[in-house]
Short mmCIF file of C-alpha atoms and ligand atoms in Angstrom, two decimals:
data_model
loop_
_atom_site.label_atom_id
_atom_site.label_comp_id
_atom_site.label_asym_id
_atom_site.label_seq_id
_atom_site.Cartn_x
_atom_site.Cartn_y
_atom_site.Cartn_z
CA MET A 1 109.16 104.74 85.27
CA GLY A 2 110.21 104.56 89.03
CA LEU A 3 110.50 101.49 91.13
CA ARG A 4 107.12 100.86 92.83
CA ILE A 5 106.87 100.88 96.31
CA ASP A 6 105.15 97.61 98.40
CA PRO A 7 102.37 97.60 99.35
CA LEU A 8 101.50 96.54 102.86
CA VAL A 9 101.56 92.50 103.85
CA GLY A 10 99.94 92.18 107.43
CA GLY A 11 100.32 95.92 108.05
CA SER A 12 103.95 95.69 107.50
CA PRO A 13 106.18 97.22 104.64
CA MET A 14 107.37 93.43 102.62
CA THR A 15 110.57 95.35 102.63
CA GLU A 16 112.48 98.16 105.19
CA THR A 17 113.72 99.74 101.62
CA ARG A 18 112.02 102.73 100.55
CA ALA A 19 112.13 103.12 96.97
CA ASP A 20 110.32 105.94 94.45
CA PHE A 21 106.56 105.74 93.86
CA GLU A 22 106.13 104.24 89.84
CA VAL A 23 105.40 107.29 87.80
CA VAL A 24 102.99 106.55 85.03
CA ALA A 25 102.89 108.37 81.45
CA ALA A 26 99.69 110.24 81.18
CA GLY A 27 97.55 108.06 78.43
CA ASP A 28 98.64 105.06 79.85
CA VAL A 29 95.07 104.92 81.25
CA ASP A 30 94.83 100.76 81.63
CA GLU A 31 98.66 100.91 83.83
CA ALA A 32 97.18 103.68 86.10
CA VAL A 33 93.78 102.32 86.88
CA ARG A 34 95.61 99.25 87.72
CA ILE A 35 98.29 100.75 89.94
CA PHE A 36 95.13 103.13 91.01
CA GLN A 37 92.88 100.15 92.34
CA ARG A 38 96.49 97.99 94.19
CA ASP A 39 97.83 100.75 95.62
CA GLY A 40 94.47 103.41 96.09
CA PHE A 41 96.88 106.47 94.28
CA VAL A 42 98.74 106.89 91.08
CA LEU A 43 101.13 109.05 89.90
CA LEU A 44 100.80 110.47 86.22
CA ALA A 45 103.08 112.12 83.99
CA ASP A 46 102.13 115.48 82.26
CA ALA A 47 98.87 115.95 83.49
CA LEU A 48 99.27 120.01 82.22
CA THR A 49 100.68 120.97 79.42
CA PRO A 50 103.38 124.59 80.39
CA SER A 51 100.26 126.92 79.48
CA GLN A 52 98.12 124.73 81.94
CA LEU A 53 100.42 125.01 85.12
CA ALA A 54 101.42 128.15 84.44
CA LEU A 55 98.15 129.82 84.78
CA ALA A 56 97.81 127.33 87.96
CA ARG A 57 100.44 129.22 89.19
CA GLN A 58 98.95 132.57 89.15
CA GLY A 59 95.23 131.91 90.75
CA ALA A 60 97.39 129.78 93.31
CA ASP A 61 100.43 133.06 93.79
CA ARG A 62 96.73 135.47 94.03
CA ILE A 63 94.60 133.24 95.89
CA VAL A 64 98.15 132.18 98.83
CA GLN A 65 99.16 135.68 98.99
CA GLU A 66 94.73 136.58 100.17
CA GLN A 67 94.78 134.13 102.49
CA THR A 68 98.12 134.83 103.89
CA ASP A 69 97.62 138.46 104.20
CA ALA A 70 94.15 137.93 105.58
CA ILE A 71 95.17 134.89 107.72
CA ALA A 72 97.83 135.06 110.55
CA LEU A 73 100.23 131.36 110.32
CA GLU A 74 99.02 130.79 113.82
CA LYS A 75 95.72 130.70 112.29
CA ALA A 76 96.14 128.73 109.22
CA ASN A 77 93.47 126.69 108.75
CA ARG A 78 95.46 123.01 108.45
CA GLY A 79 97.67 124.45 112.00
CA TYR A 80 100.66 126.13 112.74
CA ALA A 81 101.17 127.56 108.34
CA ARG A 82 99.39 125.02 107.00
CA TYR A 83 96.62 125.64 104.97
CA SER A 84 93.11 124.68 103.06
CA PHE A 85 92.61 127.14 99.89
CA GLY A 86 88.86 125.94 100.16
CA GLN A 87 85.94 126.23 96.96
CA GLN A 88 87.96 127.59 94.99
CA VAL A 89 86.22 126.12 91.51
CA GLN A 90 85.04 129.54 90.59
CA HIS A 91 88.29 131.57 89.19
CA PRO A 92 89.15 130.00 85.13
CA GLU A 93 92.66 128.67 87.32
CA TRP A 94 91.14 126.06 89.23
CA ALA A 95 87.92 125.59 87.16
CA GLN A 96 90.20 124.65 84.04
CA LEU A 97 91.80 121.26 86.40
CA ILE A 98 88.09 120.19 85.23
CA GLU A 99 88.30 118.55 82.06
CA LEU A 100 92.45 116.89 81.98
CA LYS A 101 92.56 114.36 79.40
CA PRO A 102 95.08 112.37 80.89
CA VAL A 103 93.53 112.62 84.66
CA VAL A 104 89.49 111.82 83.23
CA ASP A 105 90.42 109.25 81.06
CA VAL A 106 92.02 107.69 83.95
CA VAL A 107 89.41 108.87 86.61
CA THR A 108 86.21 107.32 84.04
CA ALA A 109 87.48 104.43 83.05
CA ILE A 110 88.20 103.78 87.48
CA TRP A 111 84.37 103.41 87.91
CA GLY A 112 83.93 102.19 84.63
CA SER A 113 81.69 105.77 83.42
CA GLU A 114 81.17 109.36 83.02
CA ASP A 115 78.57 110.33 85.08
CA LEU A 116 80.79 111.84 87.77
CA THR A 117 79.87 114.62 90.00
CA CYS A 118 82.22 117.71 90.19
CA SER A 119 82.54 118.53 93.55
CA GLY A 120 84.84 121.53 92.68
CA ALA A 121 88.32 122.29 93.20
CA GLY A 122 91.07 123.41 95.91
CA GLY A 123 93.32 122.21 97.22
CA ASP A 124 96.22 123.19 99.82
CA TYR A 125 99.40 124.74 100.58
CA SER A 126 101.90 125.23 103.92
CA LEU A 127 105.18 127.80 104.17
CA PRO A 128 108.45 127.32 105.63
CA GLY A 129 107.95 125.96 109.18
CA ALA A 130 104.84 124.18 109.48
CA LYS A 131 105.36 120.76 110.98
CA ILE A 132 104.44 117.66 109.63
CA GLN A 133 100.76 116.39 109.64
CA HIS A 134 99.51 113.71 111.27
CA LEU A 135 98.50 110.58 108.78
CA HIS A 136 94.20 111.08 108.41
CA ALA A 137 92.07 110.19 105.28
CA ASP A 138 89.86 112.44 104.35
CA MET A 139 87.27 110.92 104.09
CA GLY A 140 85.12 109.45 107.52
CA ASP A 141 82.32 106.82 107.61
CA CYS A 142 79.02 108.71 106.49
CA LEU A 143 77.13 105.26 105.80
CA ASN A 144 74.73 105.00 109.60
CA ASP A 145 74.05 101.08 108.58
CA PRO A 146 71.35 100.87 111.07
CA GLU A 147 73.33 97.51 111.03
CA GLY A 148 76.79 98.34 111.15
CA ARG A 149 77.30 95.79 108.50
CA THR A 150 79.11 98.20 106.57
CA VAL A 151 80.96 101.15 106.73
CA ILE A 152 82.64 103.29 103.94
CA ALA A 153 85.91 101.26 103.62
CA ASP A 154 84.08 98.31 102.23
CA LEU A 155 83.07 99.95 99.05
CA PRO A 156 84.55 100.91 96.34
CA THR A 157 86.71 104.21 95.98
CA PRO A 158 83.74 107.00 95.98
CA PHE A 159 85.83 109.71 95.93
CA ILE A 160 88.46 110.17 93.97
CA VAL A 161 90.68 114.29 94.76
CA VAL A 162 93.14 114.66 92.00
CA ASN A 163 95.90 117.14 93.67
CA PHE A 164 98.40 119.49 91.44
CA PRO A 165 102.05 120.08 92.49
CA MET A 166 102.27 124.10 91.46
CA VAL A 167 106.67 123.53 92.72
CA ASP A 168 108.34 119.79 92.46
CA PHE A 169 107.54 118.21 95.13
CA GLY A 170 110.59 116.12 97.80
CA ARG A 171 111.74 116.05 100.91
CA GLU A 172 112.30 119.50 102.22
CA ASN A 173 109.42 121.24 100.60
CA GLY A 174 106.88 119.95 102.17
CA ALA A 175 105.24 116.92 99.82
CA THR A 176 102.69 114.31 101.42
CA ARG A 177 103.68 111.26 102.35
CA PHE A 178 100.90 108.57 101.43
CA ILE A 179 100.22 105.33 102.36
CA PRO A 180 99.30 102.03 100.36
CA CYS A 181 96.44 99.96 100.29
CA THR A 182 95.24 102.45 103.28
CA GLN A 183 91.54 103.01 100.50
CA ARG A 184 89.83 99.44 101.88
CA ASN A 185 91.45 100.03 105.42
CA ARG A 186 88.74 99.52 108.63
CA GLN A 187 91.68 101.12 111.24
CA ARG A 188 92.14 103.80 112.38
CA PRO A 189 95.77 105.26 110.62
CA PRO A 190 98.71 105.79 113.62
CA SER A 191 98.91 108.94 116.58
CA LEU A 192 102.21 110.28 115.12
CA GLU A 193 103.32 109.70 118.12
CA GLN A 194 103.00 105.64 116.91
CA GLU A 195 102.99 106.35 113.30
CA PRO A 196 106.33 104.06 111.40
CA GLU A 197 109.60 105.24 111.03
CA TRP A 198 108.43 103.37 106.94
CA MET A 199 105.29 105.34 107.49
CA ARG A 200 107.05 108.59 107.26
CA GLN A 201 109.52 107.83 104.99
CA SER A 202 106.73 106.95 102.00
CA ILE A 203 106.94 111.05 101.14
CA ILE A 204 106.03 111.54 96.78
CA ARG A 205 108.44 113.59 94.85
CA ALA A 206 106.32 114.57 92.55
CA PRO A 207 107.60 117.05 90.05
CA ALA A 208 105.33 120.02 88.90
CA GLY A 209 102.91 119.84 86.33
CA SER A 210 102.03 116.43 87.60
CA ALA A 211 98.07 114.27 88.34
CA LEU A 212 98.46 112.53 91.97
CA ILE A 213 95.13 111.31 91.44
CA ARG A 214 93.96 109.11 94.90
CA ASP A 215 90.87 107.41 96.86
CA VAL A 216 90.03 109.86 99.95
CA ARG A 217 90.63 107.50 101.72
CA THR A 218 94.27 106.13 101.28
CA TRP A 219 95.97 107.60 104.09
CA HIS A 220 98.08 110.52 104.26
CA GLY A 221 99.70 114.08 105.57
CA GLY A 222 101.18 116.62 105.36
CA THR A 223 105.33 116.69 106.42
CA ALA A 224 107.11 119.83 107.36
CA ASN A 225 108.21 122.36 105.07
CA VAL A 226 111.70 123.35 106.51
CA SER A 227 112.52 124.88 102.60
CA ALA A 228 112.96 128.50 101.63
CA GLU A 229 108.79 128.20 99.39
CA THR A 230 105.50 127.34 100.00
CA ARG A 231 104.55 124.44 98.82
CA VAL A 232 101.77 124.49 97.18
CA MET A 233 99.15 122.06 95.62
CA THR A 234 96.37 122.31 93.41
CA SER A 235 92.47 120.09 93.83
CA VAL A 236 90.07 118.47 91.38
CA GLY A 237 87.67 116.13 93.03
CA TYR A 238 84.69 113.84 91.41
CA LEU A 239 82.20 111.79 93.43
CA ALA A 240 81.32 108.17 91.72
CA PRO A 241 79.02 108.04 90.38
CA TRP A 242 76.58 106.37 92.70
CA PHE A 243 77.42 108.58 95.66
CA ARG A 244 76.85 111.97 96.95
CA ARG A 245 76.94 113.91 99.78
CA PRO A 246 73.96 115.99 100.54
CA GLY A 247 75.76 120.41 101.48
CA ASP A 248 79.01 118.73 98.73
CA ASN A 249 78.66 121.06 96.37
CA GLU A 250 77.05 124.87 96.52
CA PRO A 251 76.58 126.63 94.14
CA VAL A 252 79.24 128.98 93.36
CA MET A 253 80.42 128.91 89.30
CA PRO A 254 79.81 132.44 87.70
CA ARG A 255 77.26 131.25 84.14
CA GLU A 256 79.80 132.55 82.52
CA LEU A 257 82.77 131.06 83.08
CA TYR A 258 79.99 127.67 83.72
CA GLU A 259 79.22 128.06 79.73
CA THR A 260 82.75 127.75 78.80
CA LEU A 261 83.14 124.05 79.72
CA SER A 262 82.53 121.57 77.22
CA GLU A 263 79.54 119.84 77.60
CA ARG A 264 80.31 116.92 79.85
CA ALA A 265 81.85 119.02 81.96
CA ARG A 266 78.93 121.18 82.66
CA LYS A 267 76.70 118.01 83.35
CA TRP A 268 79.60 117.36 86.18
CA CYS A 269 79.40 120.57 87.48
CA ARG A 270 75.39 121.40 87.20
CA SER A 271 75.62 121.14 90.98
CA LEU A 272 78.42 123.54 91.52
CA ALA A 273 76.68 126.93 88.39
CA ILE A 274 75.23 129.65 89.51
CA ASP A 275 71.69 129.50 87.92
CA ALA A 276 71.76 132.90 85.98
CA SER A 277 67.64 134.18 86.85
CA GLU A 278 69.54 134.00 90.57
CA ARG A 279 71.98 136.04 90.26
CA THR A 280 71.41 140.10 91.00
FE1 LIG B 1 94.06 115.30 103.86
#
């Protein structure tokens, strides 16, 4: 287990000394939930078996090739050389991520319920030359409270995304930086120009095969990829039992693939499945 990074206190870190983020062993659900609730994310070791990782890499490599063949670096959808996969849950390499026991044991414990919804699977990647990305949350306020009393930051975790590094993430290859304890923050993250150095250095060094379970409101951003390799991470998403967003889940998963899922996972993915009667 690594040393823990100190949380924000009054908007500044408790110490100038940076340390590695804690890594929780697969199966240590209580510890994973504790860190997730505190920091807004937790890194879980050995979430994928070697064969699951190999399959995930195969799928990721294929889609990266297809997308980079079709879309030039300058036209990438997240800035120069930075791409989002988009929805890929229709592929078995991503569908296998939906019900990984070490991960879903933590996700269901966070919500105290198995009645969640899978929003799909995707991820992102950056090629050599990608620049640092500004800090952001992956979810804006969508409550539209007419009285202005409640914003999304006031709620418990509505949406969890789990990221899976396909290569070892390090300082050279554009790993993501995460700012602990920002998941309930009503403020906007600082711009690149205003971002303090300690936030720039708050980089997750996660090995391939691990899983980063995160509240999507937690501030984060990609870093520059100054290595010679493509930095790929895949993902799967889950909505809280009490949270839905209209239009989130387009039916894309072929019935044949849907039917390979467990009964529990089929419930989570009901809205992602293409109905057999609608297929040509
Ligand atoms: Fe993001």
